[in-house]
Amino acid sequence: MIKNQNSLVNKGSFILSKLLMVFLFALQLNVYGQGKQVTGTVFDESGETLPGVNVVVKGTSNGTITSFDGTYSLMVSDENVSLLFSFVGYLEQTIVVGQQTQINVTLQEDVQEMDEVVVVGYGTQKKSDLTGSISSISSESLENQPSTRVDEAIQGKAAGVMVLQNSGQPGASPVIRVRGLATVNGGSPLVVIDGISGGSISDVNPSDIESIEILKDAASQGIYGSAGGNGVILITTKKGKSGKLQTKLDVYAGLQMPWKTEMGMANSQQFAAIYNQYQASVEKEAY
């Protein structure tokens, strides 16, 4: 009788242990199926938080985006998955979850050559998408033409821009006309140097210029109002750059000769005789 009771107890214990093992196994499967939650914050290189960053489980559609303070929360299926962080203007970054429940990420800026852009009064646009009429002149093109004046250096380098020399006086400033003759401000275009309008193009050293943009139509120069009615010349000067000290020397040499034989000059006696003859004719006409 005692042996039968012990046998029943042993069988009960065996069955209970088996049931306990099945329960634990089912609990483990349940936990495995639910996965775990991963949280964190996304920063840029300066330590500022980045809102709107895409956080996706790599190879799936399971993902989220960071909130306004750069934080995110995402449920993953297991520890072997990887999180893919992506944002416009930054390099993508992939991190294996593993045992981590909090993953903070610092995204690096994507520094690579971009399409040519043009800075306008209302933002920055790709040159290919820009509807306004703009001509750009780089510092390299100015360096290839030896000239001491900016207005002379841009002659023939921008379509629709005429640089006319209407005076034979040495050192006289040429006249710049954008899209022909106009009446506002004497027909001269508005000159904007490093964002300051109303400057004179003759006061800028060509060697100090980084780039020149000439706005030629109403769409591109509308930000300047009536002052830009004759076109706008935007001049950006060179600025200091980090790195080693660089020294550059530009040397030009030229020779000037009269295109005709010089006229003979009168000596003192000849000048006095001509002057006296002139005075006598003036006095005779007066009487």
Coordinates of C-alpha atoms in Angstrom, one line a residue:
M1 CA 0.0 0.0 0.0
I2 CA 2.8 2.4 0.9
K3 CA 4.7 1.5 -2.3
N4 CA 1.6 2.3 -4.4
Q5 CA 1.3 5.7 -2.7
N6 CA 5.0 6.5 -3.3
S7 CA 4.6 5.4 -6.9
L8 CA 1.6 7.7 -7.3
V9 CA 3.5 10.6 -5.7
N10 CA 6.5 10.1 -8.0
K11 CA 4.3 9.9 -11.1
G12 CA 2.5 13.1 -10.0
S13 CA 5.8 14.9 -9.4
F14 CA 7.0 13.7 -12.8
I15 CA 3.9 15.0 -14.5
L16 CA 4.0 18.3 -12.6
S17 CA 7.6 18.9 -13.6
K18 CA 6.7 18.1 -17.3
L19 CA 3.8 20.6 -17.1
L20 CA 6.1 23.2 -15.6
M21 CA 8.7 22.7 -18.4
V22 CA 5.9 23.1 -21.0
F23 CA 4.7 26.3 -19.3
L24 CA 8.1 27.8 -19.2
F25 CA 8.8 26.9 -22.8
A26 CA 5.5 28.5 -23.9
L27 CA 6.3 31.6 -21.9
Q28 CA 9.7 31.8 -23.6
L29 CA 8.1 31.5 -27.0
N30 CA 5.6 34.2 -26.0
V31 CA 8.4 36.5 -25.0
Y32 CA 10.3 35.7 -28.1
G33 CA 7.3 36.5 -30.3
Q34 CA 6.7 39.9 -28.6
G35 CA 10.3 41.0 -29.1
K36 CA 11.7 44.0 -27.2
Q37 CA 11.5 47.7 -27.3
V38 CA 14.5 49.8 -28.3
T39 CA 14.7 53.6 -27.6
G40 CA 17.3 56.2 -28.1
T41 CA 18.2 59.7 -29.4
V42 CA 19.7 60.8 -32.7
F43 CA 22.2 63.7 -32.8
D44 CA 24.2 65.5 -35.4
E45 CA 28.0 66.2 -35.2
S46 CA 27.5 69.4 -33.2
G47 CA 25.4 67.5 -30.5
E48 CA 22.1 68.9 -31.6
T49 CA 19.1 66.5 -31.8
L50 CA 17.7 65.6 -35.2
P51 CA 13.9 65.4 -35.7
G52 CA 12.5 63.5 -38.6
V53 CA 15.2 60.8 -38.9
N54 CA 14.0 57.5 -40.4
V55 CA 14.7 54.5 -38.1
V56 CA 13.9 51.2 -39.8
V57 CA 14.6 47.6 -39.0
K58 CA 16.9 46.7 -41.9
G59 CA 15.2 44.6 -44.6
T60 CA 11.7 45.2 -43.3
S61 CA 9.0 47.9 -43.3
N62 CA 9.0 48.1 -39.5
G63 CA 10.2 51.6 -38.6
T64 CA 9.5 55.0 -37.2
I65 CA 10.9 58.6 -37.2
T66 CA 12.4 60.6 -34.5
S67 CA 10.3 63.2 -32.7
F68 CA 11.0 66.9 -32.4
D69 CA 13.5 66.3 -29.7
G70 CA 15.3 63.6 -31.7
T71 CA 14.0 60.6 -29.6
Y72 CA 12.5 57.4 -31.0
S73 CA 11.0 54.1 -29.8
L74 CA 10.8 51.0 -31.9
M75 CA 9.7 47.4 -31.2
V76 CA 12.1 44.8 -32.7
S77 CA 11.5 41.0 -33.1
D78 CA 14.8 39.7 -31.8
E79 CA 18.4 40.7 -30.9
N80 CA 19.9 39.8 -34.3
V81 CA 18.2 42.5 -36.3
S82 CA 19.9 45.8 -37.3
L83 CA 18.5 49.3 -37.2
L84 CA 19.1 51.6 -40.2
F85 CA 19.2 55.4 -39.5
S86 CA 18.8 57.7 -42.5
F87 CA 18.3 61.4 -43.0
V88 CA 18.6 63.8 -45.9
G89 CA 22.1 65.3 -46.0
Y90 CA 23.6 62.7 -43.7
L91 CA 25.3 59.4 -44.1
E92 CA 23.2 56.3 -43.4
Q93 CA 24.2 54.3 -40.3
T94 CA 23.4 50.7 -39.4
I95 CA 23.7 49.3 -35.9
V96 CA 23.0 45.7 -34.7
V97 CA 20.6 45.7 -31.7
G98 CA 22.1 42.8 -29.7
Q99 CA 21.6 43.1 -26.0
Q100 CA 21.0 46.9 -26.2
T101 CA 17.7 48.5 -25.3
Q102 CA 18.9 52.1 -25.7
I103 CA 20.8 53.1 -28.8
N104 CA 21.9 56.7 -29.3
V105 CA 23.3 57.6 -32.7
T106 CA 25.4 60.5 -34.1
L107 CA 24.9 61.0 -37.8
Q108 CA 27.8 62.3 -39.9
E109 CA 27.1 64.9 -42.6
D110 CA 27.3 63.6 -46.2
V111 CA 30.1 65.8 -47.6
Q112 CA 30.2 65.1 -51.4
E113 CA 30.0 67.1 -54.5
M114 CA 26.5 68.4 -55.1
D115 CA 24.8 69.9 -58.2
E116 CA 25.6 73.5 -58.8
V117 CA 23.4 75.8 -56.8
V118 CA 22.5 79.4 -57.1
V119 CA 21.8 81.7 -54.1
V120 CA 18.9 83.9 -54.7
G121 CA 17.1 86.4 -52.5
Y122 CA 14.5 83.9 -51.4
G123 CA 16.7 80.8 -50.8
T124 CA 19.0 78.4 -52.6
Q125 CA 18.0 76.5 -55.8
K126 CA 19.6 74.1 -58.3
K127 CA 20.8 76.0 -61.3
S128 CA 19.1 73.5 -63.6
D129 CA 15.8 74.2 -61.8
L130 CA 16.1 78.0 -61.7
T131 CA 13.7 79.9 -64.0
G132 CA 15.4 83.3 -63.6
S133 CA 18.1 84.5 -65.9
I134 CA 21.4 84.5 -64.1
S135 CA 25.0 84.7 -65.4
S136 CA 27.8 83.5 -63.2
I137 CA 31.5 84.5 -63.5
S138 CA 34.0 82.6 -61.4
S139 CA 37.3 84.0 -60.0
E140 CA 39.2 81.6 -62.3
S141 CA 37.9 83.4 -65.4
L142 CA 38.8 86.7 -64.0
E143 CA 42.4 85.6 -63.2
N144 CA 42.9 84.5 -66.8
Q145 CA 42.3 88.1 -68.0
P146 CA 44.8 90.7 -66.8
S147 CA 42.7 93.7 -65.9
T148 CA 42.8 96.3 -63.1
R149 CA 39.0 96.9 -63.3
V150 CA 36.2 94.6 -62.6
D151 CA 33.9 96.1 -65.2
E152 CA 36.5 95.6 -67.9
A153 CA 37.2 92.0 -66.7
I154 CA 33.5 90.9 -67.1
Q155 CA 33.3 92.3 -70.7
G156 CA 32.3 89.5 -73.0
K157 CA 31.8 86.9 -70.2
A158 CA 28.1 87.2 -69.6
A159 CA 25.3 87.0 -72.2
G160 CA 23.0 90.0 -72.3
V161 CA 25.5 92.2 -70.5
M162 CA 27.2 95.0 -72.4
V163 CA 30.3 96.8 -71.2
L164 CA 30.7 99.9 -73.4
Q165 CA 33.6 102.4 -73.4
N166 CA 32.0 105.6 -74.3
S167 CA 34.9 107.9 -73.5
G168 CA 38.4 108.2 -74.8
Q169 CA 39.7 109.6 -71.6
P170 CA 42.4 107.4 -70.0
G171 CA 41.0 105.7 -66.9
A172 CA 37.4 106.5 -67.7
S173 CA 34.9 104.0 -66.3
P174 CA 33.0 102.0 -68.9
V175 CA 29.2 101.9 -69.0
I176 CA 27.5 98.6 -68.1
R177 CA 24.1 97.8 -69.6
V178 CA 22.0 94.8 -68.8
R179 CA 19.4 93.9 -71.4
G180 CA 19.9 97.3 -73.2
L181 CA 19.1 100.9 -72.4
A182 CA 17.0 101.9 -69.3
T183 CA 16.1 105.0 -67.5
V184 CA 16.1 104.1 -63.8
N185 CA 19.3 105.1 -61.9
G186 CA 20.8 106.4 -65.2
G187 CA 20.5 102.9 -66.7
S188 CA 23.2 101.4 -64.5
P189 CA 22.7 98.1 -62.7
L190 CA 22.5 97.8 -58.9
V191 CA 25.8 96.6 -57.4
V192 CA 25.6 94.4 -54.3
I193 CA 28.9 93.5 -52.6
D194 CA 28.8 90.8 -49.9
G195 CA 25.1 91.5 -49.3
I196 CA 25.5 95.3 -49.1
S197 CA 23.8 97.1 -51.9
G198 CA 24.7 100.5 -53.4
G199 CA 28.4 99.9 -53.8
S200 CA 30.6 100.8 -56.8
I201 CA 32.0 98.1 -59.0
S202 CA 35.1 100.3 -59.5
D203 CA 36.0 100.1 -55.8
V204 CA 36.6 96.3 -55.9
N205 CA 39.9 94.7 -56.6
P206 CA 39.4 91.9 -59.2
S207 CA 41.9 89.7 -57.2
D208 CA 39.6 89.9 -54.2
I209 CA 36.5 88.5 -56.0
E210 CA 35.4 84.9 -55.4
S211 CA 32.4 85.0 -57.8
I212 CA 30.1 87.4 -59.7
E213 CA 26.4 86.7 -60.4
I214 CA 24.5 89.0 -62.7
L215 CA 20.7 88.9 -62.3
K216 CA 19.1 89.9 -65.6
D217 CA 15.4 89.4 -65.4
A218 CA 12.5 90.5 -63.2
A219 CA 12.0 87.1 -61.6
S220 CA 15.6 86.9 -60.3
Q221 CA 16.0 90.6 -59.3
G222 CA 12.5 91.1 -57.9
I223 CA 13.8 90.9 -54.3
Y224 CA 15.6 94.2 -54.8
G225 CA 12.5 96.2 -56.1
S226 CA 12.8 99.2 -58.4
A227 CA 16.5 99.6 -57.5
G228 CA 17.2 96.5 -59.5
G229 CA 15.3 97.6 -62.5
N230 CA 18.4 97.7 -64.6
G231 CA 19.8 94.4 -63.4
V232 CA 21.7 93.4 -60.3
I233 CA 25.4 92.5 -60.0
L234 CA 26.1 90.4 -57.0
I235 CA 29.8 90.3 -56.0
T236 CA 31.1 87.8 -53.4
T237 CA 34.6 88.5 -52.2
K238 CA 37.1 85.9 -51.0
K239 CA 37.3 84.9 -47.3
G240 CA 39.8 83.2 -45.2
K241 CA 40.0 79.4 -45.2
S242 CA 41.3 76.9 -42.8
G243 CA 44.6 75.1 -43.6
K244 CA 48.1 76.0 -44.4
L245 CA 49.2 79.5 -45.4
Q246 CA 49.2 80.1 -49.1
T247 CA 50.8 83.0 -51.0
K248 CA 49.9 83.9 -54.5
L249 CA 51.6 86.4 -56.8
D250 CA 50.1 87.7 -60.0
V251 CA 52.4 89.7 -62.2
Y252 CA 51.4 91.3 -65.5
A253 CA 53.6 93.4 -67.9
G254 CA 52.6 95.4 -70.9
L255 CA 53.7 98.0 -73.4
Q256 CA 51.8 101.1 -74.5
M257 CA 52.6 102.9 -77.7
P258 CA 50.7 105.6 -79.7
W259 CA 49.0 104.3 -82.7
K260 CA 50.1 107.3 -84.7
T261 CA 53.3 109.4 -84.8
E262 CA 53.4 111.9 -82.0
M263 CA 52.6 115.5 -83.0
G264 CA 55.4 118.0 -82.8
M265 CA 55.2 120.4 -79.9
A266 CA 55.9 124.1 -80.2
N267 CA 58.9 125.6 -78.4
S268 CA 58.6 128.7 -76.1
Q269 CA 59.2 131.2 -78.9
Q270 CA 56.7 129.6 -81.2
F271 CA 54.1 129.3 -78.5
A272 CA 54.5 133.0 -77.6
A273 CA 54.1 134.1 -81.3
I274 CA 51.0 131.9 -81.7
Y275 CA 49.5 133.2 -78.4
N276 CA 50.1 136.9 -79.4
Q277 CA 48.6 136.3 -82.8
Y278 CA 45.5 134.8 -81.1
Q279 CA 45.2 137.7 -78.7
A280 CA 45.4 140.2 -81.5
S281 CA 42.6 138.5 -83.4
V282 CA 40.4 138.5 -80.3
E283 CA 40.9 142.2 -79.7
K284 CA 40.3 143.0 -83.3
E285 CA 36.9 141.2 -83.2
A286 CA 36.0 143.0 -80.0
Y287 CA 36.4 146.4 -81.7

